[in-house]
Short mmCIF file of C-alpha atoms in Angstrom, two decimals:
data_model
loop_
_atom_site.label_atom_id
_atom_site.label_comp_id
_atom_site.label_asym_id
_atom_site.label_seq_id
_atom_site.Cartn_x
_atom_site.Cartn_y
_atom_site.Cartn_z
CA MET A 1 -0.21 -0.10 -0.23
CA ALA A 2 1.41 3.42 -1.04
CA ARG A 3 2.15 5.85 2.18
CA THR A 4 -0.02 8.63 2.48
CA ASP A 5 1.86 10.49 4.99
CA GLN A 6 2.89 14.00 3.96
CA ASP A 7 4.76 16.79 5.03
CA PRO A 8 2.62 18.07 7.15
CA THR A 9 3.18 21.47 6.57
CA GLY A 10 2.15 21.15 2.90
CA PRO A 11 3.51 22.72 0.27
CA ASP A 12 1.93 25.81 0.63
CA GLN A 13 2.64 26.50 3.91
CA ALA A 14 6.65 25.43 3.29
CA GLY A 15 6.71 27.78 0.98
CA ALA A 16 5.22 30.61 3.41
CA ALA A 17 7.29 29.48 5.59
CA ALA A 18 10.87 30.08 3.67
CA PRO A 19 12.62 33.01 4.37
CA ARG A 20 12.08 35.54 1.36
CA PRO A 21 14.51 38.39 0.52
CA ALA A 22 14.32 41.43 2.11
CA ALA A 23 12.46 44.02 0.44
CA PRO A 24 14.56 46.75 -0.89
CA ASP A 25 15.43 49.97 1.10
CA THR A 26 13.77 52.71 -0.24
CA THR A 27 14.66 55.36 2.28
CA ALA A 28 16.54 58.38 0.73
CA ALA A 29 20.19 56.68 2.15
CA GLY A 30 18.79 53.26 0.77
CA VAL A 31 18.19 54.34 -2.80
CA THR A 32 20.16 56.74 -5.08
CA GLY A 33 18.40 59.34 -6.25
CA ALA A 34 15.56 58.91 -3.68
CA ALA A 35 14.13 62.56 -2.64
CA PRO A 36 16.51 64.17 -0.34
CA GLY A 37 13.63 65.73 1.45
CA THR A 38 14.94 69.29 2.54
CA ARG A 39 18.49 68.36 3.68
CA HIS A 40 19.81 70.85 1.20
CA LEU A 41 17.80 74.06 2.78
CA PRO A 42 19.93 74.94 5.74
CA TRP A 43 22.81 74.99 3.39
CA LEU A 44 21.34 77.19 1.02
CA ALA A 45 20.10 79.41 3.52
CA ALA A 46 24.08 79.27 5.12
CA LEU A 47 25.27 80.11 1.19
CA ALA A 48 23.28 83.19 0.93
CA ILE A 49 24.04 84.60 4.39
CA ALA A 50 28.08 83.60 3.53
CA TYR A 51 27.52 85.37 0.49
CA ALA A 52 26.20 88.45 1.37
CA LEU A 53 28.81 89.06 4.64
CA THR A 54 31.78 88.05 2.52
CA HIS A 55 31.02 89.39 -1.17
CA HIS A 56 30.65 92.85 1.17
CA VAL A 57 33.50 92.53 3.75
CA GLY A 58 35.84 95.38 1.96
CA VAL A 59 32.85 97.80 2.64
CA GLY A 60 31.53 96.10 5.84
CA LEU A 61 35.21 96.22 7.53
CA ALA A 62 36.48 98.77 6.56
CA TRP A 63 36.41 100.58 9.71
CA LEU A 64 38.59 98.07 10.96
CA GLY A 65 41.43 100.30 9.34
CA SER A 66 45.19 98.85 8.46
CA ILE A 67 47.81 96.59 9.63
CA GLY A 68 50.67 97.56 8.17
CA GLU A 69 50.50 98.12 4.83
CA THR A 70 47.16 95.57 4.14
CA ARG A 71 43.59 95.83 5.58
CA TRP A 72 42.51 93.91 8.57
CA ALA A 73 39.35 93.61 5.88
CA ASP A 74 41.92 91.95 3.12
CA TRP A 75 43.04 89.19 6.15
CA ILE A 76 39.47 88.40 6.53
CA ASP A 77 38.65 88.46 2.85
CA LEU A 78 40.60 85.16 2.75
CA ILE A 79 38.02 83.06 4.10
CA THR A 80 35.74 84.04 1.55
CA SER A 81 36.08 81.17 -0.73
CA TYR A 82 35.23 78.43 2.16
CA ALA A 83 32.51 80.45 3.48
CA VAL A 84 30.65 80.78 0.28
CA LEU A 85 31.69 77.18 -1.74
CA LEU A 86 31.68 74.93 0.92
CA PRO A 87 28.13 75.54 1.56
CA ALA A 88 27.28 74.93 -2.05
CA ALA A 89 28.97 71.95 -2.04
CA ALA A 90 27.09 70.14 1.09
CA ALA A 91 23.83 71.69 -0.77
CA LEU A 92 24.83 69.59 -3.90
CA ARG A 93 25.77 66.79 -1.95
CA ALA A 94 22.08 66.60 0.57
CA GLY A 95 20.66 67.15 -2.87
CA ARG A 96 22.15 64.31 -4.31
CA ALA A 97 23.76 66.33 -7.49
CA GLY A 98 24.46 63.95 -10.48
CA PRO A 99 28.14 63.67 -11.78
CA ARG A 100 27.64 66.21 -14.55
CA THR A 101 26.69 69.01 -11.92
CA TRP A 102 29.33 68.25 -9.81
CA THR A 103 31.67 68.39 -12.60
CA LEU A 104 30.01 72.13 -13.50
CA TYR A 105 30.20 73.05 -9.71
CA LEU A 106 34.55 71.76 -9.79
CA ALA A 107 34.63 74.23 -12.73
CA GLY A 108 32.66 76.96 -11.39
CA ALA A 109 34.47 76.53 -7.64
CA ILE A 110 38.20 76.52 -9.46
CA THR A 111 37.30 79.71 -11.71
CA TYR A 112 35.90 81.25 -8.46
CA VAL A 113 38.74 80.99 -6.22
CA GLU A 114 41.19 82.34 -8.92
CA GLY A 115 39.22 84.96 -9.86
CA HIS A 116 38.92 85.84 -6.11
CA GLY A 117 42.58 85.37 -5.53
CA ILE A 118 43.22 87.45 -8.09
CA HIS A 119 40.85 90.33 -7.06
CA LEU A 120 42.19 90.40 -3.02
CA ALA A 121 45.65 90.49 -4.19
CA ALA A 122 45.18 92.99 -6.92
CA ASN A 123 43.20 95.07 -4.97
CA SER A 124 45.27 95.10 -1.86
CA VAL A 125 48.30 95.77 -4.18
CA GLY A 126 46.70 98.88 -5.42
CA ASN A 127 44.98 100.12 -2.28
CA VAL A 128 49.30 101.01 -1.55
CA ALA A 129 50.56 101.76 -4.61
CA PRO A 130 47.58 102.10 -7.37
CA SER A 131 48.16 101.65 -10.67
CA ASP A 132 46.79 100.85 -14.36
CA ILE A 133 48.04 97.17 -13.98
CA ALA A 134 46.40 96.65 -10.78
CA HIS A 135 43.24 98.15 -11.93
CA LEU A 136 43.25 95.68 -14.81
CA TRP A 137 43.49 92.49 -12.37
CA ASP A 138 41.53 93.73 -9.95
CA GLU A 139 38.70 95.29 -11.61
CA TYR A 140 38.37 93.06 -15.00
CA ALA A 141 40.55 90.05 -14.94
CA GLY A 142 39.50 89.11 -11.07
CA HIS A 143 35.90 90.41 -11.26
CA TYR A 144 35.06 88.34 -13.95
CA LEU A 145 36.50 85.24 -13.08
CA TRP A 146 35.41 85.25 -9.51
CA TYR A 147 31.59 86.16 -10.69
CA GLY A 148 31.76 84.23 -13.67
CA GLY A 149 32.78 81.15 -11.68
CA LEU A 150 29.81 82.29 -9.08
CA THR A 151 27.59 82.00 -12.06
CA LEU A 152 28.39 78.23 -12.69
CA VAL A 153 28.38 77.45 -8.85
CA PHE A 154 24.76 79.05 -8.79
CA VAL A 155 23.76 77.64 -12.24
CA ALA A 156 24.83 73.91 -10.90
CA LEU A 157 22.81 74.86 -7.72
CA ALA A 158 19.81 75.44 -10.15
CA ALA A 159 20.22 72.32 -11.95
CA ALA A 160 20.33 69.93 -9.01
CA LEU A 161 17.88 71.94 -6.72
CA ALA A 162 15.40 73.64 -8.85
CA THR A 163 12.43 71.52 -9.31
CA ARG A 164 12.69 70.18 -5.68
CA PRO A 165 9.65 71.35 -3.34
CA ALA A 166 8.93 74.97 -2.59
CA PRO A 167 10.51 75.78 1.13
CA THR A 168 7.24 77.11 3.09
CA GLY A 169 7.74 80.90 5.41
CA PRO A 170 9.24 84.22 4.75
CA TRP A 171 12.88 83.37 5.35
CA PRO A 172 13.68 81.67 1.92
CA ALA A 173 12.16 84.44 0.13
CA VAL A 174 14.04 87.00 2.27
CA LEU A 175 17.44 85.34 1.98
CA ALA A 176 16.89 85.21 -1.92
CA LEU A 177 15.99 88.41 -2.11
CA LEU A 178 19.48 89.34 0.28
CA THR A 179 21.14 87.23 -2.32
CA GLY A 180 19.72 89.48 -5.46
CA LEU A 181 20.95 92.31 -3.89
CA THR A 182 24.47 91.50 -3.28
CA PHE A 183 24.26 90.34 -7.28
CA THR A 184 23.77 93.63 -8.11
CA THR A 185 26.28 95.52 -5.83
CA ASN A 186 28.77 93.27 -6.37
CA ALA A 187 27.92 93.80 -10.62
CA LEU A 188 27.94 97.58 -10.19
CA GLU A 189 31.25 98.59 -8.20
CA GLY A 190 32.73 95.35 -10.24
CA GLN A 191 32.46 96.69 -13.58
CA PHE A 192 30.43 93.43 -14.30
CA ALA A 193 26.90 95.37 -14.88
CA VAL A 194 26.13 94.25 -18.13
CA PRO A 195 27.46 90.22 -18.12
CA ALA A 196 24.84 90.74 -15.02
CA LEU A 197 21.59 92.07 -16.78
CA LEU A 198 22.08 89.19 -19.24
CA LEU A 199 22.21 86.43 -16.28
CA SER A 200 19.85 88.41 -13.91
CA ALA A 201 17.26 87.76 -16.96
CA ALA A 202 18.52 84.43 -17.53
CA PHE A 203 18.18 83.37 -13.73
CA THR A 204 14.75 84.99 -13.54
CA ALA A 205 13.08 83.00 -16.47
CA TRP A 206 14.54 79.88 -14.92
CA GLY A 207 12.81 80.55 -12.15
CA TRP A 208 9.38 81.67 -13.80
CA THR A 209 9.60 77.95 -15.41
CA THR A 210 10.22 76.60 -12.21
CA ARG A 211 7.81 78.94 -10.21
CA ARG A 212 6.26 76.08 -9.07
CA HIS A 213 9.16 74.43 -7.03
CA LEU A 214 12.40 75.49 -5.10
CA GLY A 215 13.73 77.55 -8.60
CA ARG A 216 10.61 80.20 -7.81
CA LEU A 217 13.71 81.42 -5.31
CA LEU A 218 15.75 82.31 -8.14
CA ALA A 219 12.90 84.87 -9.61
CA ILE A 220 12.50 86.45 -6.54
CA ALA A 221 16.37 86.73 -6.24
CA PHE A 222 16.91 88.14 -9.86
CA ALA A 223 13.93 89.79 -10.88
CA PRO A 224 14.93 92.58 -8.84
CA ALA A 225 18.25 92.13 -9.23
CA LEU A 226 17.52 93.12 -13.17
CA LEU A 227 15.10 95.81 -12.45
CA MET A 228 17.56 97.54 -10.01
CA LEU A 229 20.44 97.85 -13.02
CA ILE A 230 17.97 98.55 -15.35
CA ALA A 231 16.84 101.64 -13.08
CA TYR A 232 20.56 102.35 -12.68
CA GLY A 233 21.65 102.63 -15.88
CA ILE A 234 18.69 104.20 -16.73
CA TRP A 235 19.38 106.72 -14.09
CA HIS A 236 23.17 107.41 -14.44
CA GLN A 237 22.84 106.99 -18.65
CA GLY A 238 25.82 104.05 -17.52
CA PHE A 239 27.05 101.74 -14.72
CA PRO A 240 29.52 103.91 -13.07
CA GLU A 241 30.51 102.59 -9.99
CA PRO A 242 29.12 103.59 -6.72
CA THR A 243 32.55 104.54 -4.95
CA GLU A 244 32.67 107.27 -8.25
CA LEU A 245 29.60 108.75 -7.30
CA GLY A 246 30.69 108.85 -3.50
CA TRP A 247 27.89 106.69 -2.24
CA ILE A 248 30.61 104.51 -0.40
#
């Protein structure tokens, strides 16, 4: 007689009892490209504050006076590249930027550091021994590399984060306005007004196309900058530096 005893668990129960593969981790830490939440926002805030403070250090700290033949403000200005570029990199990391974005950021960061170094050295020398060559390296070579590098950093940030969810509350808009104001004053005092007009228009358009997302901060920052530059140019029939007008 054939045996009728079988595994008491049965084929279905045995299959159910067998260990199953663990479900994939769907958290932001476990999946490349997963939504990073809002971890990039504090770094963007730190960047906006650092940008506004360090890019006005020459004027804001002029009252400290000199140390030998150099100014205290020049020495403090040495922290500018660190203060601006490190929060930008941290925001990209928190936002899980891709390799192309990091490549763009790296190109911008190198250009930014080179331009700032040229500006700082030429400006410090020019304060003691003014000359046409010091003016050239400071106002043109230095500023164009410095602000051009900053533009690439801003583009990298926008490419990585502009379509992320928009933040709530008034402070993001306030910091965006502060960024736009800093961009405007730097452009006017740094012989960069005409390129700044074009860049402001481009960033404003980018902000408009991403206005339902974080990119709206681009429009909040650069639309006022564009209007201020246009108004300033019409008022003065050109773009004289504020120092030439006795404003600083």
